[in-house]
Coordinates of C-alpha atoms in Angstrom, one line a residue:
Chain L
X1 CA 0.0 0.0 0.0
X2 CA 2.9 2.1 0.8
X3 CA 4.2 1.3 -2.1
X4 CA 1.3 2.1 -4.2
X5 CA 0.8 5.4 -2.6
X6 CA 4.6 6.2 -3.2
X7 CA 3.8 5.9 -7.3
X8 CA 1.4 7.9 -7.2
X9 CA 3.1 10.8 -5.1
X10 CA 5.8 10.4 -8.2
X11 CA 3.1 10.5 -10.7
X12 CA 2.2 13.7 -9.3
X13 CA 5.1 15.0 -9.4
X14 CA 6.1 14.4 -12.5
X15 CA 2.8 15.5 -14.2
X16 CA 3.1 18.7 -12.2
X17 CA 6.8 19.2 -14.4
X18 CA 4.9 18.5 -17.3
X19 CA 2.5 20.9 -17.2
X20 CA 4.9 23.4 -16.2
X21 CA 6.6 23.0 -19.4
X22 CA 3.4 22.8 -21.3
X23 CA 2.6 26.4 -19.8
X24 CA 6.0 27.5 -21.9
X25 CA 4.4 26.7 -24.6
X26 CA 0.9 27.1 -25.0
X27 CA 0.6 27.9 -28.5
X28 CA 2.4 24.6 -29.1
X29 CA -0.3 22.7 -26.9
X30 CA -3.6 24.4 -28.6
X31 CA -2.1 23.5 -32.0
X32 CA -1.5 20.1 -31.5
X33 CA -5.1 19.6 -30.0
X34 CA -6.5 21.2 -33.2
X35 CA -3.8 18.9 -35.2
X36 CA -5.5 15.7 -33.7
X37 CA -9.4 16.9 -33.5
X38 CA -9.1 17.9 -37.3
X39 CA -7.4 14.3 -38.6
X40 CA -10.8 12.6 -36.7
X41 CA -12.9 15.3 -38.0
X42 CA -12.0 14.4 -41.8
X43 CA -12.5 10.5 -41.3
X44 CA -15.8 11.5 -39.8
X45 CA -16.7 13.5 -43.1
X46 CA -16.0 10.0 -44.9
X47 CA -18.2 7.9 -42.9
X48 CA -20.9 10.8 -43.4
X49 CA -20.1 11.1 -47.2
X50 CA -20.2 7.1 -47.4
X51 CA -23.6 7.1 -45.5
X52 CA -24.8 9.6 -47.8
X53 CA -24.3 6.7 -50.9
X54 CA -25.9 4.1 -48.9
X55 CA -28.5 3.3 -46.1
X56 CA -26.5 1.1 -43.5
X57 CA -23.0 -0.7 -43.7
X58 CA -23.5 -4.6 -43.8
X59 CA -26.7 -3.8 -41.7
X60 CA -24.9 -0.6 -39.5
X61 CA -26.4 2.5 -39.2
X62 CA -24.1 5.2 -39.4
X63 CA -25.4 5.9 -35.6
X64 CA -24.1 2.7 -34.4
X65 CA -20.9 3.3 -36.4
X66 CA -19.9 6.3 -35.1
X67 CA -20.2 5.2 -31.7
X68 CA -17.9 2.4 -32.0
X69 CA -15.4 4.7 -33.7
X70 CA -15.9 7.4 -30.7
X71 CA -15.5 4.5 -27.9
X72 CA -12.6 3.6 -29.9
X73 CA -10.9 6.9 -29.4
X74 CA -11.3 6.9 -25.4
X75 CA -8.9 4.3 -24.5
X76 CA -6.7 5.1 -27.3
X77 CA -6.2 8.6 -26.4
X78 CA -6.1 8.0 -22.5
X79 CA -3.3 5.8 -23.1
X80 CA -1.6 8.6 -25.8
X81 CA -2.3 10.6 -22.9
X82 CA 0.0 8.9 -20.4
X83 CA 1.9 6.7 -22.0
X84 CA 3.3 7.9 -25.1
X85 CA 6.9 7.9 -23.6
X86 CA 7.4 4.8 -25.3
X87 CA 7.7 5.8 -28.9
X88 CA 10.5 7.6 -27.6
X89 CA 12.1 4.6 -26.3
X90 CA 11.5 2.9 -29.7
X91 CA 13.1 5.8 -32.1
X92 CA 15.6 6.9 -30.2
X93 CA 16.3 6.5 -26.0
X94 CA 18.0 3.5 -26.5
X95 CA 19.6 4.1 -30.0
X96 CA 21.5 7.3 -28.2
X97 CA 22.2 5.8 -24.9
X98 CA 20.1 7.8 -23.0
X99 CA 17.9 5.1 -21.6
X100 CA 21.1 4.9 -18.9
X101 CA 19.4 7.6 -17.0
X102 CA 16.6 5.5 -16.1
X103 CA 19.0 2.7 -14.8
X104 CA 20.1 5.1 -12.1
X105 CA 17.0 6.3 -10.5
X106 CA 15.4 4.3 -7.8
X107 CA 12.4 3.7 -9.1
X108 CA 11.3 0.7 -12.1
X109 CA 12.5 1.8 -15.0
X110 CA 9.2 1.1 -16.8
X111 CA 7.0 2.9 -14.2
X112 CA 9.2 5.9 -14.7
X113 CA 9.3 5.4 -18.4
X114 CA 5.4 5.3 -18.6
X115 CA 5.1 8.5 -15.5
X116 CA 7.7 11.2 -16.9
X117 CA 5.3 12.8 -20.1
X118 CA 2.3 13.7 -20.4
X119 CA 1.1 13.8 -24.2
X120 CA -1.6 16.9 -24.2
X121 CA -2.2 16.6 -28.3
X122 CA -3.8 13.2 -27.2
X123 CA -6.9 15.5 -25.8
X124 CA -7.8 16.2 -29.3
X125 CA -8.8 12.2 -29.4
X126 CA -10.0 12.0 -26.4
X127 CA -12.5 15.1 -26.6
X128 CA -13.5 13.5 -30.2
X129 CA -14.2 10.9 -28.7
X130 CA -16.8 11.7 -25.7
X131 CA -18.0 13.8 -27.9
X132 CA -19.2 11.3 -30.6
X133 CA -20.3 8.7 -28.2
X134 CA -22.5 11.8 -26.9
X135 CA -23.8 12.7 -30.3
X136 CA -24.6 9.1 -31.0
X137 CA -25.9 8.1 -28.0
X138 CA -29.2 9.9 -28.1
X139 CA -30.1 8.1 -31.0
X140 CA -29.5 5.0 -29.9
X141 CA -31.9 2.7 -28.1
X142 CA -29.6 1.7 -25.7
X143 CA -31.1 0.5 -22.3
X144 CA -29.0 1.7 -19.1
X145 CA -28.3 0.0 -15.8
X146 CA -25.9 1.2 -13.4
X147 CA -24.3 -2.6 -14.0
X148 CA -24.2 -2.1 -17.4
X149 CA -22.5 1.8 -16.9
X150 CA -19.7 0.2 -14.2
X151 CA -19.0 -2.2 -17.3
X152 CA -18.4 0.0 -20.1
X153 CA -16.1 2.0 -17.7
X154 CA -13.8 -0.7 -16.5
X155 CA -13.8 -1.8 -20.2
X156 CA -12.3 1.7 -20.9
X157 CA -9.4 0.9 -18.6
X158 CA -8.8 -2.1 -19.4
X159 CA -9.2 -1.6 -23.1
X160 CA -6.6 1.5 -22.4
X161 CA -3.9 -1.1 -21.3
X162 CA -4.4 -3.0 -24.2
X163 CA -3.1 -0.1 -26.1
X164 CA -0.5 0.3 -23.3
X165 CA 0.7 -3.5 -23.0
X166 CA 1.5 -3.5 -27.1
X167 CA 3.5 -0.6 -26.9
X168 CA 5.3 -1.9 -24.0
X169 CA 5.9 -5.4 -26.0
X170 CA 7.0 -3.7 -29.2
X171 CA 9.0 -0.8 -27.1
X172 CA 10.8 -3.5 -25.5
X173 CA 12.5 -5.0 -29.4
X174 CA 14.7 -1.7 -29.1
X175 CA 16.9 -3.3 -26.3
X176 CA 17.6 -5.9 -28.4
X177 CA 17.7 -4.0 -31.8
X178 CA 18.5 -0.5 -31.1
X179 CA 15.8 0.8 -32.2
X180 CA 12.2 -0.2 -32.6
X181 CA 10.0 2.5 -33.5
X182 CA 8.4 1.3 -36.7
X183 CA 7.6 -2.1 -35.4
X184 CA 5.9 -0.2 -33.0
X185 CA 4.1 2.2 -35.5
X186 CA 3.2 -1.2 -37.9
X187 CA 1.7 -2.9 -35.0
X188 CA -0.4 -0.4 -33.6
X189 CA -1.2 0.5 -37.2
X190 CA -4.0 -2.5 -36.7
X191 CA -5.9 -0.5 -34.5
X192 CA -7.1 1.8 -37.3
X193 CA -9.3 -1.9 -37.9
X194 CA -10.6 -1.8 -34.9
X195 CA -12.4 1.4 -35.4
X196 CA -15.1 -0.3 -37.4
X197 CA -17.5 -3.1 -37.3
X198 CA -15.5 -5.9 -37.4
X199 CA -18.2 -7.6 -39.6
X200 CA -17.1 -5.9 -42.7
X201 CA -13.4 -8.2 -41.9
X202 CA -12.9 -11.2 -44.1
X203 CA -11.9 -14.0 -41.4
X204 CA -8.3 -13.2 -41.7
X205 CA -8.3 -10.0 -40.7
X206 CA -11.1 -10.5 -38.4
X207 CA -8.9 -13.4 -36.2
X208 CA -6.0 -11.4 -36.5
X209 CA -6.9 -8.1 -34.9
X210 CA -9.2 -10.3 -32.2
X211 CA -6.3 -13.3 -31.2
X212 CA -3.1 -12.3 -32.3
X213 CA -2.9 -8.3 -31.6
X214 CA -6.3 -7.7 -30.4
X215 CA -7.2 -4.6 -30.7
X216 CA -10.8 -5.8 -31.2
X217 CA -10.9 -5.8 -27.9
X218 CA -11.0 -1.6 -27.7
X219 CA -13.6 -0.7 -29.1
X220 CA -15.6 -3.0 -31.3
X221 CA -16.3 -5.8 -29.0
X222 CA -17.2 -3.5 -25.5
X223 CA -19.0 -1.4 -28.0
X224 CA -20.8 -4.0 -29.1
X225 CA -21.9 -4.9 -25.6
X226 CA -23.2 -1.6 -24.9
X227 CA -25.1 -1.7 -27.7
X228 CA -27.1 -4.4 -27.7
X229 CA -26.6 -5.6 -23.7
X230 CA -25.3 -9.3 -25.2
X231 CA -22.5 -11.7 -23.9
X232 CA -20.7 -9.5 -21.5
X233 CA -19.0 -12.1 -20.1
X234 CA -17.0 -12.3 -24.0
X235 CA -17.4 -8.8 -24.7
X236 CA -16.2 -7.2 -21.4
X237 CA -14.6 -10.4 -20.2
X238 CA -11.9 -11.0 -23.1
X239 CA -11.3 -7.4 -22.9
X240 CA -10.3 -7.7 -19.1
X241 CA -8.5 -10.7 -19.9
X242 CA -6.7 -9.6 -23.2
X243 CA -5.4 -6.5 -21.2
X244 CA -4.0 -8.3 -18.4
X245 CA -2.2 -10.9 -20.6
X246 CA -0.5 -8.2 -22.9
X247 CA 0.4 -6.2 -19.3
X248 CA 1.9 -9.2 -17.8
X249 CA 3.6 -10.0 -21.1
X250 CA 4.7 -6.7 -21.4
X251 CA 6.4 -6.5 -17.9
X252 CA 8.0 -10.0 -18.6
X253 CA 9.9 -8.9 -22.3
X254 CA 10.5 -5.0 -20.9
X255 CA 12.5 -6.4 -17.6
X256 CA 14.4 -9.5 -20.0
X257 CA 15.0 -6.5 -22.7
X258 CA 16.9 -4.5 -20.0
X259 CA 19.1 -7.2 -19.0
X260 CA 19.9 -7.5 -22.6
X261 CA 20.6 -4.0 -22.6
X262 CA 23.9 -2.4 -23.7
X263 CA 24.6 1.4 -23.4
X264 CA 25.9 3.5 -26.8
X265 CA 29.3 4.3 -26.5
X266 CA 30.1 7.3 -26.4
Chain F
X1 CA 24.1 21.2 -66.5
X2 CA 26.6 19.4 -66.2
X3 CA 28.3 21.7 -63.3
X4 CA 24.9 21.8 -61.8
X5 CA 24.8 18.2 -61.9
X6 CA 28.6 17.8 -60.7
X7 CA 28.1 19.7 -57.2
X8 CA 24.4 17.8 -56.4
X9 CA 25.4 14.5 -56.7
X10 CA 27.0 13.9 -53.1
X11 CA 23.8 15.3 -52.2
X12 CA 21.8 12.2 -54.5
X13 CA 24.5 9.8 -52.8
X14 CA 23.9 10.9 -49.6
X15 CA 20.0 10.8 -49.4
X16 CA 20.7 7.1 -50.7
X17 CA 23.0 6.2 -48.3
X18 CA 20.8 8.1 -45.3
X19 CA 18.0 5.1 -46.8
X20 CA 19.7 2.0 -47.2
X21 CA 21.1 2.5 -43.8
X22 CA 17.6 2.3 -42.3
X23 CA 16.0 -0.1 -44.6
X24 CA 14.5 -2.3 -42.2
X25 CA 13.1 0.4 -40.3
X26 CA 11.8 1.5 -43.6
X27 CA 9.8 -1.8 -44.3
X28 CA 8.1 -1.6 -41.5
X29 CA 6.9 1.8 -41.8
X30 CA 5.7 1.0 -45.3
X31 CA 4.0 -2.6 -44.0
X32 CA 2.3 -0.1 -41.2
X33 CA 1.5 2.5 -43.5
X34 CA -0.5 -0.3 -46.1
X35 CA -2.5 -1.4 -43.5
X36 CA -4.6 1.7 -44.1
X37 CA -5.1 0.7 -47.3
X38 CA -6.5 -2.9 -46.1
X39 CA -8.9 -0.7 -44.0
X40 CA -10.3 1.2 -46.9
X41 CA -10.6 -1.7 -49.1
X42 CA -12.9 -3.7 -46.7
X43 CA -15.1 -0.5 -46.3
X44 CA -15.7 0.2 -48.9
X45 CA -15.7 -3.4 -50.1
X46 CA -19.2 -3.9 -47.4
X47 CA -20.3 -0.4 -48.9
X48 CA -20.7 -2.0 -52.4
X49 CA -22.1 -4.8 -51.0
X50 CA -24.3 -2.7 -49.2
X51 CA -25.3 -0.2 -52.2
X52 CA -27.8 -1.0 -54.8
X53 CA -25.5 -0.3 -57.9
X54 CA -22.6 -1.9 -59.7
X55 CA -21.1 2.0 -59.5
X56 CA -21.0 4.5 -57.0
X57 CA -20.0 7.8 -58.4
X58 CA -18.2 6.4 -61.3
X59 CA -16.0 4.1 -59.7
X60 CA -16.9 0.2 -59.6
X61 CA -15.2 -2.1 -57.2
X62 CA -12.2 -3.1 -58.9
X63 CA -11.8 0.3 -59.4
X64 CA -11.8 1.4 -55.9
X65 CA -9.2 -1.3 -55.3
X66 CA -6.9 0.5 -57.4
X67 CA -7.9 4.1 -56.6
X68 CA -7.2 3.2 -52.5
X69 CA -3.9 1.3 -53.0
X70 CA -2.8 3.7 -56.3
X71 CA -3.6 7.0 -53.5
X72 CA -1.6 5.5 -50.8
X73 CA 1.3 5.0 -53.7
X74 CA 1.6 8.3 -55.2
X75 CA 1.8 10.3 -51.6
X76 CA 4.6 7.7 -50.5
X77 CA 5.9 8.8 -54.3
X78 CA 5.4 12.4 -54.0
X79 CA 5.8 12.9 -50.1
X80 CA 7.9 15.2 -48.8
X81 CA 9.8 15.8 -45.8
X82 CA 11.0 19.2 -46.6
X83 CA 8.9 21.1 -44.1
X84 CA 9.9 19.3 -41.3
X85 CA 13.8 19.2 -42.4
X86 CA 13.7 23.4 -43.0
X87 CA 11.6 23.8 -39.9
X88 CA 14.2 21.6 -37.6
X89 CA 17.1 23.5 -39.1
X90 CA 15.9 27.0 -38.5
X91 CA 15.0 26.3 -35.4
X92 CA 18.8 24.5 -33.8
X93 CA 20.7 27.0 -36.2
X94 CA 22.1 24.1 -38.6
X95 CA 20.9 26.1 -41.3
X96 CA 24.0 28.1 -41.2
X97 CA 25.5 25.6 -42.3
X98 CA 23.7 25.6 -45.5
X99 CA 24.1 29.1 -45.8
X100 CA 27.8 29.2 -45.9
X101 CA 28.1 27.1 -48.9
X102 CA 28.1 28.5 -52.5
X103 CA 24.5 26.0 -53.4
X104 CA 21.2 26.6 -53.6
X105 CA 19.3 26.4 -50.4
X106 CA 16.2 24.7 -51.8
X107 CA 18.6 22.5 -54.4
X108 CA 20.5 20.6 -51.4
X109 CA 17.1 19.8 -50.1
X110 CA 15.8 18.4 -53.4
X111 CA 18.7 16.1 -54.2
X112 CA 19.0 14.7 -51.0
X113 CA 15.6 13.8 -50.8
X114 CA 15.5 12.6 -55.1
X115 CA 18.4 10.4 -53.8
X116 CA 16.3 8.9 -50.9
X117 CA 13.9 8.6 -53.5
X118 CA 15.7 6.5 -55.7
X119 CA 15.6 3.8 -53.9
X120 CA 12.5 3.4 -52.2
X121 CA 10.6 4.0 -54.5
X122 CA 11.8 1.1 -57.0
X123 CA 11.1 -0.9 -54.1
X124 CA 7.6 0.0 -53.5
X125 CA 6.3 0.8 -57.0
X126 CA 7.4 -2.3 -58.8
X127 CA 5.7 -4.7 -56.1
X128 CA 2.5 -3.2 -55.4
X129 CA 1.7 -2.3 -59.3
X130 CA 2.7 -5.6 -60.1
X131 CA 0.4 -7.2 -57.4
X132 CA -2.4 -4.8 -58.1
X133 CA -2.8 -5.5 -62.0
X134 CA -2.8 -9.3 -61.2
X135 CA -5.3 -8.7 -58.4
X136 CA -7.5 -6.5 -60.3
X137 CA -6.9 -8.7 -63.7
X138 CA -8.5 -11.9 -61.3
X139 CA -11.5 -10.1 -60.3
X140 CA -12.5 -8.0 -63.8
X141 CA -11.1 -10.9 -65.7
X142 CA -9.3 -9.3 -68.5
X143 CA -6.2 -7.3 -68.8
X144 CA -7.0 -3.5 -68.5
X145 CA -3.3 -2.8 -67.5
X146 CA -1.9 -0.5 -70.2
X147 CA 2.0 0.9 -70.1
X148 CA 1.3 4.3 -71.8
X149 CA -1.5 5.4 -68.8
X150 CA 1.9 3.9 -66.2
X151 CA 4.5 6.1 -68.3
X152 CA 2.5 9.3 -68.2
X153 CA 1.1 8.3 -64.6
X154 CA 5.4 8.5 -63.4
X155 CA 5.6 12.0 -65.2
X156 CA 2.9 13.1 -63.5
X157 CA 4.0 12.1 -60.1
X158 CA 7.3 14.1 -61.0
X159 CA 5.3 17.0 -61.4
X160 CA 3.4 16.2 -58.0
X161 CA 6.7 15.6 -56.8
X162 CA 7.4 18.8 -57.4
X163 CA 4.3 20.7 -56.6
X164 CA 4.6 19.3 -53.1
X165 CA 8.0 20.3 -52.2
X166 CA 7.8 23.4 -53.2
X167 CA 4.8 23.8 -51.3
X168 CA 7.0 22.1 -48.4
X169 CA 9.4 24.2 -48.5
X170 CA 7.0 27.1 -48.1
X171 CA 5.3 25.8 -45.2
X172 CA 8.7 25.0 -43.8
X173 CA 9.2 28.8 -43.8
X174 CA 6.7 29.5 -41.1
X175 CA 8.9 27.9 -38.6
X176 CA 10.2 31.5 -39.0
X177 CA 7.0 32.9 -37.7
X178 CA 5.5 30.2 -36.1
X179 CA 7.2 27.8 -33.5
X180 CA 5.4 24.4 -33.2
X181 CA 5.6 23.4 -36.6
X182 CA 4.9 19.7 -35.2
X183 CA 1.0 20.3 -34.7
X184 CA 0.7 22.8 -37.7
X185 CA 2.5 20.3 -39.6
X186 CA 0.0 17.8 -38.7
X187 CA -3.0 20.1 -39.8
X188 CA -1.2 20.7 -43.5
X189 CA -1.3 17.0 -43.8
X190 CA -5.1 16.8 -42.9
X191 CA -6.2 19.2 -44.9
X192 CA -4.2 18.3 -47.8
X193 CA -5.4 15.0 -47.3
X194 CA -9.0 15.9 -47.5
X195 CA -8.3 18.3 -50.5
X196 CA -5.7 15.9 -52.8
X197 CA -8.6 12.8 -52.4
X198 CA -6.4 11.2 -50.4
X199 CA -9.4 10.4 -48.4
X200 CA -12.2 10.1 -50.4
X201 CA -12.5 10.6 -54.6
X202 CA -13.1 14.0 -55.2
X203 CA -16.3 12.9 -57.5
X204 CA -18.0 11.6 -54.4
X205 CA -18.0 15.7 -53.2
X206 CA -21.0 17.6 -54.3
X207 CA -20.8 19.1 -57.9
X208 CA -19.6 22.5 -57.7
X209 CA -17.5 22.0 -54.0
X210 CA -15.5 19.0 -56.5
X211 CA -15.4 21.4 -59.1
X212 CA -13.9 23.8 -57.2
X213 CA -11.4 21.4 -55.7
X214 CA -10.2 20.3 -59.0
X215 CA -8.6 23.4 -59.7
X216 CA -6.6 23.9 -56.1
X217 CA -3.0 23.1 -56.2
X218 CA -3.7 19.8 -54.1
X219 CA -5.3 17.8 -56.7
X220 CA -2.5 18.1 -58.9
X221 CA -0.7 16.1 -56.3
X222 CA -2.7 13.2 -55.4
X223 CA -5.5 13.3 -57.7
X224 CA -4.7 13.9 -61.5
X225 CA -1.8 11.4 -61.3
X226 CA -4.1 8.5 -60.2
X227 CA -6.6 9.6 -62.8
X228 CA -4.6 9.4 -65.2
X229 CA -3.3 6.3 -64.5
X230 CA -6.7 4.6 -64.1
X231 CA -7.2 6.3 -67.9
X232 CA -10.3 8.1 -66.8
X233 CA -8.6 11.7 -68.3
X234 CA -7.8 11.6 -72.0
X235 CA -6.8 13.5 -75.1
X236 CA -7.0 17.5 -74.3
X237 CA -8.2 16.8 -70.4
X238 CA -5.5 14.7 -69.9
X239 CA -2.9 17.9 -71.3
X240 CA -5.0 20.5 -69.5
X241 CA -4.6 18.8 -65.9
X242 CA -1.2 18.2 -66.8
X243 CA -0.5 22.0 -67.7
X244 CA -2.3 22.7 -64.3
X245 CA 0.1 20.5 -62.9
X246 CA 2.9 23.0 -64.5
X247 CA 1.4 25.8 -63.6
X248 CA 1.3 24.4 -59.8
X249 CA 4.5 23.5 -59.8
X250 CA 5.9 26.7 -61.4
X251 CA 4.0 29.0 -58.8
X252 CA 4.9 27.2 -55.4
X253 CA 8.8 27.5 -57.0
X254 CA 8.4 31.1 -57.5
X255 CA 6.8 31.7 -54.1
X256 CA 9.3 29.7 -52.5
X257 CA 12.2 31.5 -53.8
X258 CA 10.1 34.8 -52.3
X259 CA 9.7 33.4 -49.4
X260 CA 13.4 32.4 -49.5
X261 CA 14.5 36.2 -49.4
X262 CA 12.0 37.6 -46.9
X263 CA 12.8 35.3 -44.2
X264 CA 16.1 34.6 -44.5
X265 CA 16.6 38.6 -43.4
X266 CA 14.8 37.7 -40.3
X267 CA 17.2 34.4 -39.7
X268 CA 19.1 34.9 -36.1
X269 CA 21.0 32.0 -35.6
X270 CA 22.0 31.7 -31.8
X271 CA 25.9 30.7 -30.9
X272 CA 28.0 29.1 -33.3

């Protein structure tokens, strides 16, 4: 417990550094935020210009749709939120030698790794993304319960480690490799699937993103749930499950890379 | 010519050598960056299946298969990293360094990147035409692959080439005015995106807003050369989009060499 509490007093502390810098540079912050709301703003334009060609998608209306690809954006941007530290350990922490810095701190390298930044562009998905679960949700015939709402939350953490647990995995290659941030950026590349109905998927495709990286698992299947109220033993279960498997594996290849670690000369 | 060719090529070799450095890193940005591609095909694969038509806007199936994978082509072609590369130098002073040697500023720039070029590109566009015309040959069941539409396709993407660094290059010059060019860079991309039809054909726009598109520098980049390709512009439209392309290319030069004197009066470079 003391332990726990400890984290979090760093947590603090290095958030309250972050923000500090971001104050330097508010300009910098608003037009990231922009950046990020207008990229989901012009996919949304697509859907709506698709939409306007046909009267539902496979049997989706374009309702249902956009709520999927709004849950989608929660847990992704939570995590680009807090944890975007590790593309940096991917293009270049390691490949310059930096990473040694973490090695002589007292606290786990990946907990500080995942504390020190704080992303603020990531808002611009994150705002996007309450905001079209909003829009969509009056529309919807959803029916509420308070078990139902406790659900959908704890599938947005969870479903946020999912996110966090790949990056840690893929982070991890650059102890071995040097560098890793592409296989980083092609992996999490399959969550742009994930986004839609994963009906439209041929079975490939559909196995892939829900086994082997499954980002499935944030948005389309917890969506899918609070939609309709079925299975949420497979829908919110799997989710819960996924995340905790990827974590654990993430923990296990992080702490094997560092051993495997070797400075830069320099 | 050939003096102007004698001092740019260590520039050509050196963009080449930057690439084949960090090839693997390079496939896997490319495997990443195709997925897209997959994502578009299956929606709008389950929005033909979902329309009542063989068509939608012109454009059947098949040809939406090589629109989506022929758009993601041409911007690898055509993309440029010049406004990040002059925004990063004005900003940690390396661009003294540029300024000190008898070349053009813009010229260093343009072979480097040609030389980085090179190489990827044979890489990427042999493959994925090859595996296209097969693919679309299966499905449509004849042979509509034709070399002249490739030929003029590849001139066209060196004009879009063009157009677009130029335009970089431009853009880069805000990091002048402007400090965060990370998030501003982000919002060119979007926009130009939305504009070029990266993101959706331009036909599928209403009339007059498509119309009106058609004619903005961005088309030219993305666009025309995948029209052309797919053989939809022939005879006198085909020359007219291809003078546009010209024109485009001619005006974001001109404005780039303008640029080019205002700001570099306002250039302080910090320390040495």
């Amino acid at each position: 417990m003391k332990h726990i509490r400890r984290l979090f007093r760093i947590h603090r502390i290095f958030v309250v550094q972050e923000l500090k810098r971001m104050m330097e540079y508010k300009g910098d912050f608003i037009v990231g935020v922009i950046g990020f709301l207008m990229v989901q703003c012009s996919n949304l334009l697509f859907l709506w210009i698709i939409f306007n060609n046909i009267p539902n998608l496979l049997g989706w209306s374009l309702n249902e749709v956009v709520f999927i690809y709004g849950f989608s954006l929660i847990p992704k941007g939570i995590d680009h939120l807090f944890f975007d530290n590790l593309w940096a350990i991917g293009h270049f922490t390691v490949r310059k030698g930096d990473f040694d810095k973490y090695l002589t701190r007292p606290v786990n390298t990946l907990v500080h790794v995942l504390f020190e930044k704080l992303q603020i562009d990531a808002l611009g998905e994150l705002i996007m993304g309450i905001a079209l679960v909003c829009v969509s949700l009056p529309q919807l015939q959803i029916e509420w319960s308070v078990f139902k709402v406790l659900l959908g939350i704890a599938a947005v953490f969870f479903a946020t480690f999912i996110f966090t647990g790949i990056k840690i995995i893929t982070a991890s290659v650059a102890f071995w490799k040097k560098r890793s941030g592409n296989i980083i950026y092609m992996v999490y590349m399959f969550n742009d699937f994930a986004k839609y109905p994963v009906t439209i998927y041929n079975e490939v495709i559909k196995n892939l993103i829900t086994y082997i990286i499954p980002f499935a698992f944030t948005a389309y299947f917890p969506a899918l749930y609070l939609l309709t109220g079925e299975n949420p033993l497979y829908n919110v279960g799997m989710t819960v499950l996924m995340s905790l498997a990827l974590m654990s594996l993430g923990v296990f290849v992080w702490h094997r890379g560092i051993r495997a670690y070797e400075s830069a000369g320099s | 010519m050939k003096r102007i060719f004698k001092i740019y090529t260590p520039f050509i070799n050196a963009g080449m050598q930057e690439t084949a450095t960090y090839r693997v890193n390079w496939v896997f940005y490319i495997l990443g960056s195709v997925l897209g591609c997959f994502v578009s095909y299956f929606i709008w694969h389950a929005v033909f299946l979902s329309g009542s038509g063989e068509t939608m806007n012109g454009f059947s199936l098949p040809q939406m298969i090589v629109y989506i994978f022929l758009i993601f082509l041409t911007s690898t072609m055509i993309g440029s990293d010049a406004a990040w590369a002059v925004g990063e130098e004005v900003r940690d002073g390396s661009i003294a360094m540029r300024l000190i040697k008898p070349v053009s500023y813009n010229a260093t720039f343009l072979f480097q990147e040609l030389g980085n070029k090179l190489l990827t590109e044979m890489f990427l566009v042999v493959p994925l035409i090859a595996g296209l015309e097969i693919v679309r040959t299966v499905i449509v069941g004849r042979v509509e692959f034709s070399v002249v539409n490739l030929l003029i396709y590849l001139c066209s993407c060196v004009l879009a080439y063009l157009i677009n660094f130029f335009f970089n290059i431009c853009f880069g010059f805000l990091a002048f005015v402007i400090k965060y060019l990370w998030g501003a860079n982000m919002m060119k991309n979007c926009i130009v995106g939305f504009l070029s039809g990266a993101i959706i054909p331009l036909s599928f726009l209403p009339e007059t807003l498509g119309r009106i598109f058609m004619l903005l520098p961005f088309a030219s980049l993305n666009y025309t050369p995948v029209m052309i390709y797919m053989g939809v512009y022939q005879g006198t439209e085909l020359l007219y989009y291809i003078g546009l392309q010209v024109f485009w290319a001619l005006f974001f030069f001109g404005l780039s060499k303008l640029l080019w004197v205002v700001s570099v009066r306002r250039l302080s470079v910090q320390g040495g």
